[in-house]
XYZ file of C-alpha atoms in Angstrom:
383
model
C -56.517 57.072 20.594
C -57.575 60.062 19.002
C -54.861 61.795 16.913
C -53.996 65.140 15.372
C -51.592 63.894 12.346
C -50.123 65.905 10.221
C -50.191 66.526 6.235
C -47.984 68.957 5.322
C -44.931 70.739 7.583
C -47.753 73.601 9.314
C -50.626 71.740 9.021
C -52.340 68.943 10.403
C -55.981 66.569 10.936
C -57.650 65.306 13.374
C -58.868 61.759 13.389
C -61.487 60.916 16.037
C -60.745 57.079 16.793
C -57.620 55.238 15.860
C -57.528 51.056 16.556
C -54.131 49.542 16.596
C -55.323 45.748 15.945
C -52.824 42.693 15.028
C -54.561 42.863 11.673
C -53.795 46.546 11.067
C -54.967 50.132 11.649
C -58.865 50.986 12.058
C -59.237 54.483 11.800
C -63.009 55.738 12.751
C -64.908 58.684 11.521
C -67.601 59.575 14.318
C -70.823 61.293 13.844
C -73.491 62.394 16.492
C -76.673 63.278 14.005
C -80.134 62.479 14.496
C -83.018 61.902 11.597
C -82.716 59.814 8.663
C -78.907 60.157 6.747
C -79.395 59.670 2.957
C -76.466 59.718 0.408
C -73.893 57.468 -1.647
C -70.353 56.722 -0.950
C -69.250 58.753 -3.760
C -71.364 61.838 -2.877
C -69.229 64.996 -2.070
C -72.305 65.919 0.802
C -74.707 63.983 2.664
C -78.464 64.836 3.779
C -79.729 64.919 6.897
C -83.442 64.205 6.748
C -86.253 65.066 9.713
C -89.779 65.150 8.988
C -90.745 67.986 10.459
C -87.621 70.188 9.988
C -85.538 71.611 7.630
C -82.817 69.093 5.620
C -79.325 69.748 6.890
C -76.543 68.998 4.840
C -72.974 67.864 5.438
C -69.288 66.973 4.131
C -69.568 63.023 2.885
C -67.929 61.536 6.414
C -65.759 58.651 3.893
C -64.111 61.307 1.981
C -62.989 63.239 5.408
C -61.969 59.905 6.684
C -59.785 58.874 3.317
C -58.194 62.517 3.962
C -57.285 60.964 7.311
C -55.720 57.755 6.338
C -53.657 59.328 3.475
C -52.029 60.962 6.311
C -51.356 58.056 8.220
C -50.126 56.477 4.904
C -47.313 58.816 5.105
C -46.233 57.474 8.688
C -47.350 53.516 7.841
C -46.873 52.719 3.698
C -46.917 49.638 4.382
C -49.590 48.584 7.567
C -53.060 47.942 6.288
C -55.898 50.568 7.256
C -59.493 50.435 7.084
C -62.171 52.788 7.543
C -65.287 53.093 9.605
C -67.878 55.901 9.941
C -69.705 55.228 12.783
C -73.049 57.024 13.893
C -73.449 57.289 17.361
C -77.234 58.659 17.786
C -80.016 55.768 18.623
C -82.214 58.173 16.666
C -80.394 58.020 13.214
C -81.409 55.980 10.475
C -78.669 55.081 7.734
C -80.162 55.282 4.197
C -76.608 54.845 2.597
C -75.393 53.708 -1.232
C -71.809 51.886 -0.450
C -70.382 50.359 -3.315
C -66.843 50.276 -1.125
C -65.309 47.216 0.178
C -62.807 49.425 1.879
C -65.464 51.606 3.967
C -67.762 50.009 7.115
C -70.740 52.712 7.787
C -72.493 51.657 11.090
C -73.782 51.827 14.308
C -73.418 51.720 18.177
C -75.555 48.694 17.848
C -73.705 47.015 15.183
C -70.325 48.358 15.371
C -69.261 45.199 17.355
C -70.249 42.334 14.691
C -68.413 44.601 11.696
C -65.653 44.590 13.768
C -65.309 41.085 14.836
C -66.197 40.154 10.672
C -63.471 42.456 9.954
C -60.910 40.556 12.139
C -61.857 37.546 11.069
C -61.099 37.807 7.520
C -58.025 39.872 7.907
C -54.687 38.462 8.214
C -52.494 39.185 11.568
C -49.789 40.911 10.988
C -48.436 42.217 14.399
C -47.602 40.769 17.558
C -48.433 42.070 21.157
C -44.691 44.221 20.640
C -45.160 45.526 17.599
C -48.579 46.898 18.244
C -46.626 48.712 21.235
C -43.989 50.475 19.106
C -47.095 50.940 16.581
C -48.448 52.846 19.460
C -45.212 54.986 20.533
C -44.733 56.533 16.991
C -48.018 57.588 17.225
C -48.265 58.463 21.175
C -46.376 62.305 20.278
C -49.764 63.112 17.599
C -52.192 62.259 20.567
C -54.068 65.656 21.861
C -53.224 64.541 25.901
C -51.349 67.364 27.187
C -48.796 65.147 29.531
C -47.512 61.795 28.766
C -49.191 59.110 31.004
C -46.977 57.972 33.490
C -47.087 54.857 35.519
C -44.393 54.204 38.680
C -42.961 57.493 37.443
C -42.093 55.792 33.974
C -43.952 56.237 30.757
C -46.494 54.287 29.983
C -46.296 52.015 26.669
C -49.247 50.242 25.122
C -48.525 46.828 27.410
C -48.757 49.470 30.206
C -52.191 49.817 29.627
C -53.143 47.034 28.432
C -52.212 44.370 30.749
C -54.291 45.349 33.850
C -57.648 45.194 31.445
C -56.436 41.986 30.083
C -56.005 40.255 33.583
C -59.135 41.794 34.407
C -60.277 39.591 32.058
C -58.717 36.559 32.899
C -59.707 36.782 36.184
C -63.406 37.298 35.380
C -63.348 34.302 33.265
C -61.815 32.018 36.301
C -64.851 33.383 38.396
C -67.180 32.288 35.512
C -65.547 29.281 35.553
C -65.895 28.778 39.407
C -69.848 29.223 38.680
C -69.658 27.262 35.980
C -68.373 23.995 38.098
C -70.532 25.424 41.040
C -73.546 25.189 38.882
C -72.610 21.702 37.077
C -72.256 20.338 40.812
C -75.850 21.312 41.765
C -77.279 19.946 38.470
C -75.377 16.509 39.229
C -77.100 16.658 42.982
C -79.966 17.153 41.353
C -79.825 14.603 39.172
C -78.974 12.027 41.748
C -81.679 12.758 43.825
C -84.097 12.860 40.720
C -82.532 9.597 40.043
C -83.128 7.984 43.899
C -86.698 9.429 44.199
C -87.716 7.395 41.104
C -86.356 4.246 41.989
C -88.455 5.344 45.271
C -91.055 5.150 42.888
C -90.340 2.154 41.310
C -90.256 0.450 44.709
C -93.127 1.857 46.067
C -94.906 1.039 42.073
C -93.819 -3.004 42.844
C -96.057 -2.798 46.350
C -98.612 -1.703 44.355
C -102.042 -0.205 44.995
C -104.389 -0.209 42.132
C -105.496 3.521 42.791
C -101.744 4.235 42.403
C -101.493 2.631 39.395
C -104.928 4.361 37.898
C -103.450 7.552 38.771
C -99.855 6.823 37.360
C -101.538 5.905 33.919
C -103.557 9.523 34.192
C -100.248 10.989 34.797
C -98.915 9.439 32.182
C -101.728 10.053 29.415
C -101.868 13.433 30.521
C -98.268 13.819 30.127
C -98.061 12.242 26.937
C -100.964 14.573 25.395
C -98.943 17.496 26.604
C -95.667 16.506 25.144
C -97.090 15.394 22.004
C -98.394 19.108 21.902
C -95.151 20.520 22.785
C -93.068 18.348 20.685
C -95.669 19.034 17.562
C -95.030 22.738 18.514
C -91.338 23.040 18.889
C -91.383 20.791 15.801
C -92.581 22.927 13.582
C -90.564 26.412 14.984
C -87.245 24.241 14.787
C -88.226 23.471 11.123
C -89.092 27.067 10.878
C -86.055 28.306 12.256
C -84.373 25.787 9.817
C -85.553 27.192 6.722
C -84.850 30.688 7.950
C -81.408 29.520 8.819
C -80.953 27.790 5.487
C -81.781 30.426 3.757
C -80.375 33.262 5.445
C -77.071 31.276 5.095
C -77.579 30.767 0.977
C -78.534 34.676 0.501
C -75.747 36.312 3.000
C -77.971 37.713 5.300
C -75.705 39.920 7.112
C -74.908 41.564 3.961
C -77.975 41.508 2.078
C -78.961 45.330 1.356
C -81.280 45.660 -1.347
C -83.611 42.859 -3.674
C -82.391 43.486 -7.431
C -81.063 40.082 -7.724
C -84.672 39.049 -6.663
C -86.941 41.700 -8.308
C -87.220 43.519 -11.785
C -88.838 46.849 -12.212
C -91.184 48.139 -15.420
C -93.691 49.717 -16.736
C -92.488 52.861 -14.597
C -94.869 55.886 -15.109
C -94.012 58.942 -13.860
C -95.833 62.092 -14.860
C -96.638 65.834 -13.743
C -99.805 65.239 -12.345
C -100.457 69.210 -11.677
C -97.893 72.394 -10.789
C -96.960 70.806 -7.059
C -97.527 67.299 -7.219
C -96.516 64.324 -9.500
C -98.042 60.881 -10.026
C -95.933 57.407 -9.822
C -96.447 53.845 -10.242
C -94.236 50.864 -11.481
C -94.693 47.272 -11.944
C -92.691 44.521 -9.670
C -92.227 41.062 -10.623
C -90.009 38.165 -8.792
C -87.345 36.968 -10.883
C -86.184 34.148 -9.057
C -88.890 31.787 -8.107
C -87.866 30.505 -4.569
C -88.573 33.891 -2.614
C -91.940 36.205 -2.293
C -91.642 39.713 -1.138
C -94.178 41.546 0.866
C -95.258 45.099 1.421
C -95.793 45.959 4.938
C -97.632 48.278 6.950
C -94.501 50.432 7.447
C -93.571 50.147 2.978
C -92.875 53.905 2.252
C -91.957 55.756 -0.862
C -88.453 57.791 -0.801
C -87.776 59.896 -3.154
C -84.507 61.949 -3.423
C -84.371 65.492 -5.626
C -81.316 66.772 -7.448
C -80.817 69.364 -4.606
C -80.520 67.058 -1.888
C -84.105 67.565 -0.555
C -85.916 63.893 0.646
C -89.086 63.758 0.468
C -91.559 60.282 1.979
C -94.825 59.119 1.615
C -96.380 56.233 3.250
C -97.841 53.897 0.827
C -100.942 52.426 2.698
C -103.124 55.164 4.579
C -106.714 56.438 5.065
C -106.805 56.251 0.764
C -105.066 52.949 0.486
C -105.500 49.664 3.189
C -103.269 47.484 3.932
C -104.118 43.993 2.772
C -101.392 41.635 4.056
C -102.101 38.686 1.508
C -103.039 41.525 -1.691
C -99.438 42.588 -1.227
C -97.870 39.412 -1.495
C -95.623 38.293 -5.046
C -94.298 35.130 -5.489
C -94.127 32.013 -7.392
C -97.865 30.219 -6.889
C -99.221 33.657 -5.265
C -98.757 35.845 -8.604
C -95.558 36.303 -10.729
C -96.074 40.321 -10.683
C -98.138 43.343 -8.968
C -99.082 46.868 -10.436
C -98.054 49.757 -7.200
C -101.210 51.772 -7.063
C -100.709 54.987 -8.001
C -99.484 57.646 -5.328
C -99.408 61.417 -5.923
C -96.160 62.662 -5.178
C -96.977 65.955 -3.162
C -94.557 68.910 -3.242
C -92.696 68.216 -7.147
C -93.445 70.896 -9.609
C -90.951 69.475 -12.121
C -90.132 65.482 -12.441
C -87.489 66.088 -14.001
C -85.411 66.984 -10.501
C -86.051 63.860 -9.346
C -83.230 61.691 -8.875
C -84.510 58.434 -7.626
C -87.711 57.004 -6.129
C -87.057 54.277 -3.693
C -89.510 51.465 -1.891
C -88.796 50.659 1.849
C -90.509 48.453 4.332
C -90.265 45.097 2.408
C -89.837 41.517 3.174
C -88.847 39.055 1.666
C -89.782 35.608 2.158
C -88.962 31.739 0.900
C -92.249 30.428 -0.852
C -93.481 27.311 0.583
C -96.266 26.401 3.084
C -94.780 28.665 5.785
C -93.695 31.073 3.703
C -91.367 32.042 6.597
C -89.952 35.652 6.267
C -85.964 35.801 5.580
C -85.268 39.655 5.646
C -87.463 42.366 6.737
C -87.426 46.487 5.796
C -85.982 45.699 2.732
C -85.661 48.271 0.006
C -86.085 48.512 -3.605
C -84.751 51.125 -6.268
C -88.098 51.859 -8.441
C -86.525 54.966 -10.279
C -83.270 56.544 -11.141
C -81.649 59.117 -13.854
């Protein structure tokens, strides 16, 4: 639904998604930009970053939406509400600080799995009828300019939702249907697999020796080709293993940034001449069972006091890539100096506000060294 509630007797605001769920009220904030969106939860204004455009800024999209759920506090006290920004643009890239348990920031792409986490932890609260007079309060705030009617009587929540919801039911009989359809052929199958080698067999018992020459072929050949195959899917099953293992132990689908992994020192940051600066820092793994990696794609960020975002690429026609040179971890080396990078475009360090490193990943140190987490990020600098 989308909603114009009010907050005060002549005024009121407009809330772009509302979600009546069993497990409470989901009230989204939407945004259509484009570039690279850099800010902190706390931030009164966001920054809107293109590289070859001016920086746009804009009103911090959680505070707007906490405007909009103190209003719906004073309908609901007591029915749980959570937040969401969501950024609808396949061209955006989130660069965003939230320190919130309260406030989801995503994507059309992963809108879906924050959603479904969401609903698992929470506890249900309402039933299918509650959620329906949930629905009427609300149904007078909602910017259609008739009521929906159905048979000439109003339409409820039910209303609307039942046809979708047999919908669904009957498109999982017909999957169903397939599904037997399908388990039917593979049991024909099966059987006939089953009769033509005890064809074989038979046929095996008359025996001709040239038959039996070419059986063993078969069967050497076969063998050399499994062995390959199994040896193969051997080792990407034990791959897949340790990336599973240890994507479970670190929280992968919350895992933002490396400081539990990585310290930062020996930071040097200095005015290198009126319009550029010169930075490099030290990293070194603090916890010896994961490497990190620079990457072709690693990339300096660095935020100014005014909002302004500046990048520069870390490996270009004055700096190669070496993939193994820009490894750290525990029997590679304990530590690695960043090369120093001018800074192009700062007269005055002292408006910096932080210098970040993206494009990392980070890996679990053994004899695969398989990667856990790519385009990773790490906080080299801050006031």
């Amino acid at each position: 639904m989308n909603l114009n509630v009010p907050v005060s007797n002549n005024k009121t605001t407009e809330i772009d998604v509302i979600l009546i769920h069993e497990t409470g009220l989901y009230v989204f904030e939407a945004k259509h930009y484009k570039g690279t969106i850099y800010g902190k939860n706390t931030d009164k204004s966001w920054t809107q970053y293109f590289i070859q455009a001016e920086n746009q800024h804009f009103n911090n999209p959680i505070l707007q939406n906490n405007y909009h759920i103190s209003a719906l506090n004073n309908l609901f006290p007591d029915i749980p509400k959570h937040s969401f920004i969501l950024f609808t643009s396949s061209e955006c890239t989130l660069r965003i600080e939230n320190n919130s348990p309260d406030v989801d920031i995503c994507t059309l792409d992963n809108i879906q799995s924050k959603l479904e986490n969401k609903f698992f932890k929470a506890t249900k609260r309402f039933s299918k009828e509650e959620i329906n007079d949930i629905f009427i309060k609300l149904s007078p705030f909602s910017r259609m300019k008739q009521k929906v009617i159905i048979d000439r009587k109003e339409a409820d929540f039910l209303s609307w939702v039942t046809p979708t919801i047999e919908k669904l039911e009957e498109s999982q009989k017909e999957v169903e249907s397939v599904k037997q359809t399908l388990n039917k052929e593979i049991e024909k199958t099966k059987q006939s697999l089953i009769s033509e080698r005890a064809s074989l067999h038979e046929s095996r018992k008359k025996g001709i020796i040239f038959n039996i020459i070419i059986a063993i072929l078969c069967v050497i050949i076969s063998a050399f080709i499994c062995s390959n195959i199994i040896k193969k899917n051997t080792n990407e099953l034990n791959t897949f293993k340790q990336k599973f293992q240890h994507i479970n132990q670190i929280d992968n689908k919350y895992f933002k940034d490396l400081s539990s992994y990585v310290s930062v020192s020996n930071i040097q940051l200095s005015q290198l001449h009126s319009d550029a600066a010169s930075f490099t820092a030290r990293i070194s793994m603090s916890n010896p069972t994961y490497g990190i990696a620079l990457t072709e794609a690693s990339t300096y960020i660095v935020m100014l006091d005014d909002g302004n975002v500046l990048e520069y690429n870390v490996f270009g026609e004055h700096l190669n890539y070496n993939a193994f040179a820009n490894i750290i971890g525990k029997g590679i080396r304990d530590y690695g100096d960043l090369s120093t990078i001018n800074l192009y475009g700062i007269s005055d360090t002292n408006t910096i506000s932080y210098i970040k490193l993206t494009g990392i990943n980070l890996f679990q140190v053994n004899n695969i060294n398989a990667i856990i987490k790519d385009n990773l990020e790490i906080e080299l600098y801050s006031k």
